[in-house]
CSV table of C-alpha atoms in Angstrom, one decimal:
chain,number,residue,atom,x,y,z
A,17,UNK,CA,23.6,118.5,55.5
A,18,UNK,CA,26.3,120.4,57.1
A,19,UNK,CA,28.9,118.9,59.3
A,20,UNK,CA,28.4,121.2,62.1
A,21,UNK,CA,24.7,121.4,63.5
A,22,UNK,CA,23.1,124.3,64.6
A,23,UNK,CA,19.1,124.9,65.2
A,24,UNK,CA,18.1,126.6,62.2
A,25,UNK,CA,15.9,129.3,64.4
A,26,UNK,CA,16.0,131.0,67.9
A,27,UNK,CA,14.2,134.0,68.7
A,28,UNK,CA,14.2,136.5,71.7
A,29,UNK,CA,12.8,139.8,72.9
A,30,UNK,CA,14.3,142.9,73.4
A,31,UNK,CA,16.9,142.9,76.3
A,32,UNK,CA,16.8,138.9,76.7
A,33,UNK,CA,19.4,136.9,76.8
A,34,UNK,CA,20.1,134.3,73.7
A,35,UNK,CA,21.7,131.3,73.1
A,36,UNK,CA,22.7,129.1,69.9
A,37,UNK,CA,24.2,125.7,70.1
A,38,UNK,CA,26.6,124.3,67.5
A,39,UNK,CA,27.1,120.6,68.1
A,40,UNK,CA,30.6,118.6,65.7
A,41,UNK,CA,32.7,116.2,66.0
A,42,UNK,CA,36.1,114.6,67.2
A,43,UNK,CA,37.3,116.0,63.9
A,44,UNK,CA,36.3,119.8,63.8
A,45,UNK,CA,35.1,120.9,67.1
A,46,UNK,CA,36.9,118.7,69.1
A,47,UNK,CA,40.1,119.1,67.9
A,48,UNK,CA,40.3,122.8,67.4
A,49,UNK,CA,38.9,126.2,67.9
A,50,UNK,CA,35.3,127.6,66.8
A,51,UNK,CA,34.5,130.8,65.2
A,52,UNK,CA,31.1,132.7,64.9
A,53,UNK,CA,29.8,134.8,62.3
A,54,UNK,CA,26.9,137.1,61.9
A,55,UNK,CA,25.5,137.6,58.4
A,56,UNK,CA,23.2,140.4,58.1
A,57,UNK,CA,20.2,140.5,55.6
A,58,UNK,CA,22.3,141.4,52.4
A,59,UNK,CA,25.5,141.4,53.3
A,60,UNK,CA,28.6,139.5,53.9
A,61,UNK,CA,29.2,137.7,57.1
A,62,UNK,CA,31.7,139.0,59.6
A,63,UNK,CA,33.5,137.6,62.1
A,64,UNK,CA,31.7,137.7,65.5
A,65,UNK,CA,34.2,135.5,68.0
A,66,UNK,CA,37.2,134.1,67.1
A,67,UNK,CA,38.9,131.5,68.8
A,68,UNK,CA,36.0,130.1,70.8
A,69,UNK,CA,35.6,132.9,73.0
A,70,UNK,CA,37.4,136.5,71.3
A,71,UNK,CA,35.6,139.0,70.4
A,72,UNK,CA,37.7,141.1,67.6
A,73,UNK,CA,38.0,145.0,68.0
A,74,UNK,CA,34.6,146.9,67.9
A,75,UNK,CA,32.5,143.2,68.7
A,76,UNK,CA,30.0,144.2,71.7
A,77,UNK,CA,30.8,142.3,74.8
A,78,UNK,CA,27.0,141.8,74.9
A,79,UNK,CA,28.2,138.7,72.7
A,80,UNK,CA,30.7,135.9,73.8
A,81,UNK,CA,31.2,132.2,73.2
A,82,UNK,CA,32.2,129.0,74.5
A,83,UNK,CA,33.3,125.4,73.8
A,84,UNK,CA,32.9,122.1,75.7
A,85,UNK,CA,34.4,118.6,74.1
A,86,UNK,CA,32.4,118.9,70.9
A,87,UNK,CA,29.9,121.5,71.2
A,88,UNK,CA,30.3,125.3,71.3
A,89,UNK,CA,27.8,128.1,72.0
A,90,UNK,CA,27.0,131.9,71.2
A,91,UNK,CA,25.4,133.6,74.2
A,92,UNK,CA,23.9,137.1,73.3
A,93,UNK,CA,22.9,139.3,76.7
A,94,UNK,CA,20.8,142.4,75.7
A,95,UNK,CA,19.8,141.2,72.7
A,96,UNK,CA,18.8,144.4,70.5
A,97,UNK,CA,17.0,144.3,67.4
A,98,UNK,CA,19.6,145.2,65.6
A,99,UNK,CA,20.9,141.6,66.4
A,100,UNK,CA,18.4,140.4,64.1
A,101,UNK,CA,20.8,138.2,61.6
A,102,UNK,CA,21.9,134.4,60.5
A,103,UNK,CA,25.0,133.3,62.8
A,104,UNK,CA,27.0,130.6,61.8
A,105,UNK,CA,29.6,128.1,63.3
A,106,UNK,CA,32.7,127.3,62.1
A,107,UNK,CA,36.4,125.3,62.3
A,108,UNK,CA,38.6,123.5,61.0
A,109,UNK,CA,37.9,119.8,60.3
A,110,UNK,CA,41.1,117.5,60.3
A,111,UNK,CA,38.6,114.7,58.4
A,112,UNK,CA,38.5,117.3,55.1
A,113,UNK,CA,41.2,119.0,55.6
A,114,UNK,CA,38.8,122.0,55.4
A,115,UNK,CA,36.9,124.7,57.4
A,116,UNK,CA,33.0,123.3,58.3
A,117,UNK,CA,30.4,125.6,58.9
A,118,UNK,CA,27.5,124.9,60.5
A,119,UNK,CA,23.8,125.6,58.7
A,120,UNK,CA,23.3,128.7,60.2
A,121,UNK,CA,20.5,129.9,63.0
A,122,UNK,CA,18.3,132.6,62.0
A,123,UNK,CA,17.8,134.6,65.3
A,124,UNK,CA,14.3,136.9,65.3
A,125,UNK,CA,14.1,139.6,68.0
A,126,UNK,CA,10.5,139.9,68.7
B,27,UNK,CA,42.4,148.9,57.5
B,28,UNK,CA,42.4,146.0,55.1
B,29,UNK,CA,39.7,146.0,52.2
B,30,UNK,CA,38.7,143.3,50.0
B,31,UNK,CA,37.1,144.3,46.1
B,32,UNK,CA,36.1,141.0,44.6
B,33,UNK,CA,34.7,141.1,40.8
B,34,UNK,CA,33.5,138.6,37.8
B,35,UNK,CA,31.3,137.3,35.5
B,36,UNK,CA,28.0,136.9,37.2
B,37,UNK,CA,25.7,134.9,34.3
B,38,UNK,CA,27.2,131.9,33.2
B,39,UNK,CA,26.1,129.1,31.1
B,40,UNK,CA,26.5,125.3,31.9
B,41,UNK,CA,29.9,124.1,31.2
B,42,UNK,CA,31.5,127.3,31.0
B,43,UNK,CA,33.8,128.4,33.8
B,44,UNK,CA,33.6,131.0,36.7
B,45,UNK,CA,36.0,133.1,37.3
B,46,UNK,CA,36.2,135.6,39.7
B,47,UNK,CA,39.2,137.8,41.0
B,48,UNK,CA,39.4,139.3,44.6
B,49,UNK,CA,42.1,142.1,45.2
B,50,UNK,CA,42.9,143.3,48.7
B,51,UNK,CA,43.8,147.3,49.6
B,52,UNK,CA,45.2,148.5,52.7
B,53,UNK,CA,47.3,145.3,53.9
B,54,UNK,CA,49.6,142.7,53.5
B,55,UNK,CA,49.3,140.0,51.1
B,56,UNK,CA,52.1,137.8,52.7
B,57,UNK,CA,51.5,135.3,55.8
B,58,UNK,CA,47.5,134.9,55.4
B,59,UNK,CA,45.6,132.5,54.1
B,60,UNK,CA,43.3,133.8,50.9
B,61,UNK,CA,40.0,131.8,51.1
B,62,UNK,CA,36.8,131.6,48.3
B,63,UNK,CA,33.5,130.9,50.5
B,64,UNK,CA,30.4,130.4,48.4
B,65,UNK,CA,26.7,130.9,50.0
B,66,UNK,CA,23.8,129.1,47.4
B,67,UNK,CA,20.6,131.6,47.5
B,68,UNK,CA,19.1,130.9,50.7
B,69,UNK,CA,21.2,128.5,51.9
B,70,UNK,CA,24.5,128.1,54.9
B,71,UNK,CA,28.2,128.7,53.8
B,72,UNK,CA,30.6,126.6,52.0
B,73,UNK,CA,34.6,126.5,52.1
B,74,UNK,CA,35.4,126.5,48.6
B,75,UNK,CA,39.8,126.3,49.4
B,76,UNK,CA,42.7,128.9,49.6
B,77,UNK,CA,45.7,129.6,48.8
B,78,UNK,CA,48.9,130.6,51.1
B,79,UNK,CA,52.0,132.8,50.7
B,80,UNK,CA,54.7,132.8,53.1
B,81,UNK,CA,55.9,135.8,55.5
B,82,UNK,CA,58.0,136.8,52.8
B,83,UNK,CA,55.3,136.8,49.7
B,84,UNK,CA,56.3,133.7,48.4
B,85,UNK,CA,53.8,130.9,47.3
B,86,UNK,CA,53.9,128.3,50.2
B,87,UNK,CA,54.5,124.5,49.6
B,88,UNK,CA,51.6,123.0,48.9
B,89,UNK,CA,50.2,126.3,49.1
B,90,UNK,CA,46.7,125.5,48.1
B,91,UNK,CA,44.4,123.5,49.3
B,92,UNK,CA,40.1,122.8,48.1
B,93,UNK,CA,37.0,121.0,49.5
B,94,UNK,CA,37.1,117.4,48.1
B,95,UNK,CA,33.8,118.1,47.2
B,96,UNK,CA,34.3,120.4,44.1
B,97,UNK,CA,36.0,117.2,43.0
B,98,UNK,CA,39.4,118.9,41.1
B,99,UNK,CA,36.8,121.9,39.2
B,100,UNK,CA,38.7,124.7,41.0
B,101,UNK,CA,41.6,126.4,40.7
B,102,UNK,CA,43.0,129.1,43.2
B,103,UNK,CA,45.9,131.3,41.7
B,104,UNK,CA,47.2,134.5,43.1
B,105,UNK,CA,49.2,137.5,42.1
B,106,UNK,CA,51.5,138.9,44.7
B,107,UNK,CA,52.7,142.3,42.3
B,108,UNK,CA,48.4,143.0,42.3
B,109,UNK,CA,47.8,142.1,45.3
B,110,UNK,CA,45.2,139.7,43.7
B,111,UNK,CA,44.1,136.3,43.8
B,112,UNK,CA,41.2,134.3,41.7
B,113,UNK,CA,39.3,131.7,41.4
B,114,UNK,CA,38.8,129.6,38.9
B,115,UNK,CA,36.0,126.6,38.8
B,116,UNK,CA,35.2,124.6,35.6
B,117,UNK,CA,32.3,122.7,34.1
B,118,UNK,CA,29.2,124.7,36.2
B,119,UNK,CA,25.9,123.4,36.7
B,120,UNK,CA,23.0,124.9,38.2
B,121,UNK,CA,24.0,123.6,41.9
B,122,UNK,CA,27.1,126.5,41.5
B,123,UNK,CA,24.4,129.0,41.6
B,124,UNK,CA,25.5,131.0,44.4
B,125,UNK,CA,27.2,134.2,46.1
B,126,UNK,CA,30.9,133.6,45.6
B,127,UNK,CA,32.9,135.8,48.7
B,128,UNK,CA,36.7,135.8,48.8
B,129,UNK,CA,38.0,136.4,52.7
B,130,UNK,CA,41.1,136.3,54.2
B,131,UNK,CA,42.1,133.3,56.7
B,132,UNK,CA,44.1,134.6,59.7
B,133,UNK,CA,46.0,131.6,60.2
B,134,UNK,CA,45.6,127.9,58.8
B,135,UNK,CA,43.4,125.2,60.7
B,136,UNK,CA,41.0,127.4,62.1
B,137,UNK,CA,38.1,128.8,60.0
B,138,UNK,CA,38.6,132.6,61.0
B,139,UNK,CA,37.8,135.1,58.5
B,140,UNK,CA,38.3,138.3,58.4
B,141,UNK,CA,37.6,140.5,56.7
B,142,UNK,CA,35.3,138.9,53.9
B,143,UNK,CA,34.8,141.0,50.3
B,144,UNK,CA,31.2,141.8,49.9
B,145,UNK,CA,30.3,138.4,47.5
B,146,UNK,CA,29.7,138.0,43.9
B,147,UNK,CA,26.6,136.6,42.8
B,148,UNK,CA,27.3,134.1,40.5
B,149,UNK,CA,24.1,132.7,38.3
B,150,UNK,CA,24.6,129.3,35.9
C-alpha cells in the first residue's frame, strides 16, 4: 500500500485530454512539493514535472501539473500514443523522513 | 550532460548481500543528493535512502539517510575520487527481488530525480 494514492489505470484517445489524481497527506503532499515521473515499458523513469508544476528542459508543454492542500494532478492535452507509460507521484514525507511515491497509473491511449 | 552507469551482482542467494555501485560521468558529485530507488517486478517505486556531500565534496553531517523500512540492512557509501557511490543491503529474501536504480536528488526534501541510471535487476 503506498502512501500516495493514485488510480492504478486511465486511458484516452488520441488528441484527448488526460488527467491522473494523486491524493497524500499533511505529511508529504501537504507540506511540500510533488514530482511526476513517466516510466516507459522497459526503462527507467524520468522526471516529468518537478516542483508541482515545472516542466524540465525538453518536457512537452502538452504536460503540466498542479497541487491543491493534499492532492496534486498531471493533466496531459494532446495525448499521443507515444504517451503510453506508468506515471508516478512523488515527495517528500516529513512522517519517514523519506521520498513517497505513489502506486503508479498505467495510462492506455486507445 | 550528466550520465549515470550503475552495475552489480544480479543473482543472489538468501542471506547473502547486494551490492551494487552507480558511477556518474559528465557532472558534479558535490551538492546533490545520491539516491537508490528499487522497483519489484511489476510493482510502484520504493525510496531505498541517499547519501549527501556538501558544495565542496565533502561527506555531509548526517549525510545519509534510509527508509525505516529496510530496518538497518542497507548501507550507502560513496567515493568522491570515482565519482562513485554503492549500495549495500544485507540478509536478502525473496521480497528484495527487484530493479535496483541509483538517481540523483536535486535537492533534499523533495523527491526530484534526475537523471536516474538505467536499473539493475537484482534476483534473490
Amino acid at each position: 500500500q503506498s502512501v500516495l494514492t493514485q488510480p492504478p489505470s486511465a486511458s484516452g484517445t488520441p488528441g484527448q485530454r488526460v488527467t491522473i489524481s494523486c491524493s497524500g497527506g499533511g505529511s508529504n503532499i501537504g507540506r511540500h512539493t510533488v514530482n511526476w515521473y513517466q516510466q516507459l515499458p522497459g526503462t527507467a523513469p524520468k522526471l516529468l514535472i518537478y516542483r508541482n508544476n515545472q516542466r524540465p528542459s525538453g518536457v512537452p508543454d502538452r504536460f503540466s501539473g498542479s497541487k491543491s492542500g493534499t492532492s496534486a494532478s498531471l493533466a496531459i492535452s494532446g495525448l499521443q500514443s507515444e504517451d503510453e507509460a506508468d506515471y508516478y507521484c512523488a515527495a517528500w514525507d516529513d512522517s519517514l523522513n523519506g521520498v513517497v511515491f505513489g502506486g503508479g497509473t498505467k495510462l492506455t491511449v486507445l | 550532460q550528466v550520465q549515470l552507469q550503475q552495475w552489480g551482482t544480479g543473482l543472489l542467494e538468501p542471506s547473502e548481500t547486494l551490492s551494487l555501485t552507480c558511477a556518474v560521468y559528465g557532472g558534479s558529485f558535490s551538492g546533490f543528493y545520491w539516491t537508490w530507488i528499487r522497483q519489484p517486478p511489476g510493482k510502484g517505486l520504493e525510496w531505498i535512502g541517499e547519501i549527501n556531500y556538501d558544495d565542496w565534496g565533502n561527506e555531509s553531517r548526517n549525510s545519509t539517510n534510509y527508509n525505516p523500512s529496510l530496518k538497518s540492512r542497507a548501507t550507502i557509501s560513496g567515493d568522491t575520487s570515482k565519482n562513485q557511490f554503492s549500495l549495500k543491503l544485507s540478509s536478502v529474501t525473496a521480497a528484495d527481488t527487484a530493479i535496483y536504480f541509483c538517481a540523483r536528488g536535486i535537492i533534499r526534501v523533495s523527491g526530484r530525480f534526475d537523471p536516474w541510471g538505467h536499473g539493475t535487476l537484482v534476483t534473490v
